[in-house]
Coordinates of C-alpha atoms in Angstrom, one line a residue:
M1 CA 167.1 123.5 104.3
S2 CA 165.2 122.9 101.1
F3 CA 163.2 125.9 99.8
I4 CA 159.4 125.2 99.4
P5 CA 157.4 127.9 97.6
K6 CA 154.8 129.7 99.6
R7 CA 152.1 128.5 97.3
A8 CA 153.2 124.9 98.0
L9 CA 153.2 125.5 101.7
T10 CA 149.7 126.8 101.5
A11 CA 148.7 123.7 99.5
L12 CA 150.3 121.4 102.0
A13 CA 148.7 123.2 104.9
A14 CA 145.3 122.9 103.2
T15 CA 145.9 119.2 102.5
A16 CA 146.9 118.7 106.2
L17 CA 143.8 120.6 107.4
V18 CA 141.5 118.5 105.2
G19 CA 143.2 115.3 106.5
T20 CA 142.8 116.5 110.1
M21 CA 139.2 117.4 109.5
A22 CA 138.5 114.0 107.8
T23 CA 140.2 112.2 110.7
S24 CA 138.2 114.2 113.2
A25 CA 135.0 113.5 111.3
M26 CA 135.8 109.8 111.2
A27 CA 136.5 109.8 114.9
A28 CA 133.3 111.6 115.6
E29 CA 131.4 109.2 113.5
E30 CA 133.0 106.3 115.3
K31 CA 132.0 107.6 118.7
K32 CA 128.3 107.4 117.9
I33 CA 126.1 104.7 119.6
N34 CA 122.4 103.9 119.2
I35 CA 120.6 102.2 122.1
G36 CA 117.2 100.7 121.8
W37 CA 114.8 101.1 124.8
T38 CA 111.2 100.8 125.8
A39 CA 109.4 103.2 128.2
W40 CA 109.4 100.9 131.2
S41 CA 110.7 102.6 134.4
D42 CA 113.6 100.2 135.0
A43 CA 114.7 100.2 131.3
E44 CA 114.4 104.0 131.1
T45 CA 116.5 104.4 134.2
V46 CA 119.4 102.1 133.3
T47 CA 119.4 103.2 129.6
K48 CA 119.6 106.9 130.5
M49 CA 122.1 106.3 133.2
A50 CA 124.4 104.4 130.9
A51 CA 123.9 107.0 128.1
K52 CA 124.9 109.9 130.4
V53 CA 128.1 108.2 131.5
M54 CA 128.9 107.3 127.9
E55 CA 128.4 111.0 126.9
D56 CA 130.1 112.7 129.9
R57 CA 132.9 110.3 130.6
L58 CA 133.6 108.4 127.3
G59 CA 132.8 111.2 124.8
Y60 CA 130.1 109.4 122.9
D61 CA 127.2 110.8 120.9
V62 CA 124.3 108.6 122.1
E63 CA 121.0 108.2 120.3
L64 CA 118.1 106.5 122.1
T65 CA 115.7 104.7 119.9
L66 CA 112.3 104.0 121.4
A67 CA 110.9 100.7 120.2
D68 CA 108.9 97.6 121.2
I69 CA 110.8 94.6 122.4
A70 CA 110.8 92.4 119.3
P71 CA 112.1 95.1 117.0
Q72 CA 114.9 95.8 119.5
Y73 CA 116.1 92.2 119.4
Q74 CA 115.9 92.3 115.6
G75 CA 117.7 95.6 115.4
V76 CA 120.6 94.4 117.5
E77 CA 120.9 91.2 115.5
K78 CA 120.9 93.1 112.2
G79 CA 123.2 95.9 113.5
D80 CA 120.6 98.7 113.1
L81 CA 120.9 99.1 116.9
D82 CA 124.2 98.9 118.7
L83 CA 122.8 97.9 122.1
M84 CA 119.7 97.2 124.2
M85 CA 119.7 97.1 128.0
M86 CA 116.5 95.3 128.9
A87 CA 116.8 91.6 128.0
W88 CA 114.9 89.7 130.7
L89 CA 116.4 86.2 131.0
P90 CA 116.1 83.3 131.3
D91 CA 112.3 83.1 130.9
T92 CA 110.5 86.4 130.1
H93 CA 112.3 87.1 126.8
A94 CA 113.2 83.4 126.1
D95 CA 111.4 83.4 122.7
Y96 CA 113.0 86.6 121.6
Y97 CA 116.5 85.6 122.7
E98 CA 116.4 82.2 121.2
K99 CA 116.0 83.8 117.7
V100 CA 119.1 85.9 118.1
A101 CA 121.3 83.6 120.2
G102 CA 124.8 83.4 118.7
K103 CA 124.1 86.5 116.6
V104 CA 124.5 89.0 119.4
I105 CA 126.8 89.5 122.3
D106 CA 125.4 88.9 125.8
L107 CA 127.1 91.5 128.1
G108 CA 125.8 89.8 131.2
P109 CA 123.3 91.0 133.9
M110 CA 123.1 94.6 135.0
Y111 CA 120.9 93.6 137.9
T112 CA 119.4 90.4 139.4
G113 CA 116.4 89.5 141.4
A114 CA 113.9 90.9 139.0
K115 CA 110.4 89.5 139.1
L116 CA 107.2 89.3 137.1
G117 CA 103.7 88.7 138.3
W118 CA 100.2 89.9 138.8
V119 CA 99.7 92.6 141.4
V120 CA 96.8 93.8 143.5
P121 CA 96.4 96.6 146.1
N122 CA 96.8 95.3 149.7
Y123 CA 93.3 96.5 150.6
I124 CA 91.9 93.5 148.6
P125 CA 91.4 90.9 151.4
E126 CA 94.0 88.2 151.2
D127 CA 91.6 85.6 152.5
Q128 CA 89.6 86.2 149.3
V129 CA 92.4 86.7 146.7
K130 CA 95.7 85.2 147.6
T131 CA 96.7 83.2 144.5
I132 CA 96.0 83.5 140.8
A133 CA 93.7 80.6 141.1
D134 CA 91.4 82.6 143.4
L135 CA 90.5 84.8 140.4
K136 CA 88.3 82.0 139.2
K137 CA 85.9 82.6 142.1
P138 CA 82.7 84.1 140.6
E139 CA 82.4 86.9 143.2
V140 CA 86.1 87.8 142.6
A141 CA 85.7 87.8 138.8
E142 CA 82.6 90.1 139.2
K143 CA 84.5 92.7 141.3
L144 CA 87.3 92.7 138.8
D145 CA 85.0 92.9 135.8
N146 CA 86.8 89.8 134.4
K147 CA 89.7 92.1 133.4
I148 CA 93.5 92.1 134.0
Q149 CA 95.2 95.4 133.2
G150 CA 98.3 94.7 131.1
I151 CA 101.0 96.7 129.4
D152 CA 102.2 96.9 125.8
P153 CA 101.2 93.8 123.7
G154 CA 104.8 93.0 122.6
A155 CA 106.1 92.6 126.2
G156 CA 107.2 89.2 127.4
L157 CA 105.1 89.7 130.5
M158 CA 102.0 89.9 128.3
R159 CA 102.9 86.6 126.5
L160 CA 103.4 84.9 129.9
S161 CA 100.1 86.4 131.2
D162 CA 98.2 84.9 128.2
E163 CA 99.7 81.6 129.2
A164 CA 98.8 82.1 132.8
I165 CA 95.2 82.7 131.8
K166 CA 95.1 79.4 130.0
T167 CA 97.0 77.6 132.8
Y168 CA 94.6 78.6 135.4
G169 CA 91.5 78.4 133.2
L170 CA 90.5 82.0 133.7
D171 CA 87.7 83.7 131.8
Y172 CA 89.4 87.1 131.8
E173 CA 90.3 89.7 129.3
L174 CA 94.0 90.8 129.3
V175 CA 93.8 94.5 128.5
S176 CA 96.8 95.9 126.5
A177 CA 98.1 99.4 127.2
S178 CA 101.4 101.2 127.8
G179 CA 103.2 100.9 131.1
A180 CA 102.1 104.4 132.0
A181 CA 98.5 103.6 131.2
M182 CA 98.8 100.5 133.5
T183 CA 100.0 102.6 136.5
A184 CA 97.4 105.3 135.7
A185 CA 94.6 102.6 135.9
L186 CA 96.1 101.3 139.2
D187 CA 96.2 104.8 140.6
R188 CA 92.6 105.5 139.7
A189 CA 91.4 102.2 141.2
I190 CA 93.3 102.8 144.5
K191 CA 91.9 106.4 144.8
R192 CA 88.4 104.9 144.4
N193 CA 89.2 101.8 146.6
E194 CA 88.2 99.6 143.7
W195 CA 89.5 96.1 143.0
I196 CA 92.1 95.7 140.2
V197 CA 94.7 93.3 139.0
V198 CA 97.6 94.6 137.0
T199 CA 100.6 92.9 135.3
G200 CA 103.6 94.0 137.3
W201 CA 107.3 93.6 137.7
S202 CA 110.1 94.4 140.1
P203 CA 111.9 96.7 140.1
H204 CA 109.2 99.3 139.7
W205 CA 108.5 102.6 141.4
M206 CA 104.8 101.7 142.0
F207 CA 105.9 99.4 144.9
G208 CA 107.3 102.4 146.7
A209 CA 104.2 104.6 145.9
Y210 CA 101.4 102.1 146.8
D211 CA 100.8 99.3 149.2
L212 CA 100.8 96.3 146.8
R213 CA 101.4 92.6 146.8
Y214 CA 102.0 89.9 144.2
L215 CA 99.4 87.1 143.8
E216 CA 100.9 83.8 144.5
D217 CA 101.6 81.7 141.3
P218 CA 101.7 78.1 142.5
E219 CA 101.9 76.8 138.9
G220 CA 104.9 79.0 138.1
A221 CA 103.1 80.3 134.9
L222 CA 104.8 83.7 135.2
G223 CA 108.3 82.4 135.9
G224 CA 110.7 82.9 138.8
S225 CA 113.5 85.3 139.6
E226 CA 115.0 87.0 136.5
R227 CA 118.2 88.7 135.5
V228 CA 118.2 91.8 133.2
H229 CA 121.0 91.7 130.7
A230 CA 122.4 94.1 128.1
I231 CA 123.0 92.7 124.6
A232 CA 125.1 94.2 121.8
R233 CA 125.5 93.8 118.1
M234 CA 128.4 91.7 116.8
G235 CA 131.6 93.6 116.4
L236 CA 130.9 96.2 119.1
D237 CA 133.7 94.7 121.2
R238 CA 136.3 95.1 118.4
E239 CA 135.1 98.6 117.2
H240 CA 134.6 100.1 120.7
P241 CA 136.7 98.2 123.2
E242 CA 136.6 101.0 125.8
L243 CA 132.8 101.3 125.6
F244 CA 132.5 97.5 125.6
A245 CA 134.6 97.2 128.8
F246 CA 132.3 99.9 130.4
L247 CA 129.2 97.9 129.5
T248 CA 130.5 94.7 130.9
R249 CA 131.1 96.5 134.2
F250 CA 127.8 98.4 134.3
S251 CA 125.7 97.0 137.0
L252 CA 124.0 98.2 140.2
P253 CA 122.1 96.8 143.2
L254 CA 118.4 96.3 142.8
E255 CA 117.6 98.5 145.8
E256 CA 119.6 101.3 144.4
L257 CA 118.0 101.0 141.1
Q258 CA 114.5 101.2 142.7
A259 CA 115.5 104.3 144.6
V260 CA 116.5 106.0 141.4
M261 CA 113.2 105.0 139.8
A262 CA 111.3 106.4 142.8
E263 CA 113.2 109.6 142.6
A264 CA 112.5 109.9 138.9
E265 CA 108.8 109.8 139.5
K266 CA 109.2 112.8 141.8
T267 CA 111.5 114.8 139.5
S268 CA 112.5 113.3 136.1
Y269 CA 114.7 110.4 134.9
E270 CA 117.4 112.8 133.8
D271 CA 117.5 114.5 137.2
A272 CA 117.4 111.2 139.1
V273 CA 120.2 109.7 137.0
A274 CA 122.4 112.8 137.4
K275 CA 121.8 112.7 141.1
Y276 CA 122.8 109.1 141.4
I277 CA 125.9 109.6 139.3
E278 CA 127.0 112.5 141.5
E279 CA 126.4 110.6 144.7
H280 CA 128.2 107.4 143.6
P281 CA 131.5 108.5 142.1
A282 CA 133.4 105.4 143.1
R283 CA 130.9 103.1 141.4
V284 CA 130.8 105.2 138.3
N285 CA 134.6 105.4 138.2
Y286 CA 134.7 101.6 138.3
W287 CA 132.3 101.3 135.4
V288 CA 134.5 103.6 133.4
T289 CA 138.0 102.6 134.3
G290 CA 137.7 99.2 136.1
E291 CA 139.6 100.7 139.1
I292 CA 138.2 99.9 142.5
K293 CA 138.7 102.7 145.0
G294 CA 137.7 102.7 148.6

């Protein structure tokens, strides 16, 4: 055996330790992910659910970046964001997606059967207000104060709502606000039995909390059934193959998503997500491993 001085052994050990620390630091850096999201109930649910599984099962450090829709698409395209999980296709976010098509990775739909529209409480008589065209009636416009309660101005739903106002020739103001402000306005109107029209979408917890209906849209101004996709920055598939595989498998039935959203309104999104993950081990295991177990 060759003799190595103690001092040299100490130096070698220190070098090895530094190398190990550098490797560990690099690995830790590599296992970071930044997800863009907007505070819509469905987006918050799927984003926080995916983030929890990434952290607990895949060992990632997940950062959630709250942003409007347009900056999210731009962020994923430029690589400032790794991922966004709320691309409404083919119609709602068509303008946004066309600008980044071919520059991002479409991971496919997480859920289908999503819908956009204008929503009213069911106590508003259907024989007076059944379709969007009925909003032109002077007596209806007066009761609604010529206003439609909207959400954040960057949302695709607001763009389509502006188009719907033009399509149907309505003399209405589309009021911008957050999603939470929209549901608060709806809640106030219902408690007072007042007339109100809000921009709405499914899935949303408000359909479980209140007796509501969509106004018919014979012109199709607000689009039809939608799919909600996740999109990722270029290179994510090569750099994080295990994470990428998880994301391609991450999907859940619409009714289960709505149940989680309703639970979140009673407790919190974190608690509702944790409860779903605990109660659906086979589904979560499939997301993570690709294995289907009975």
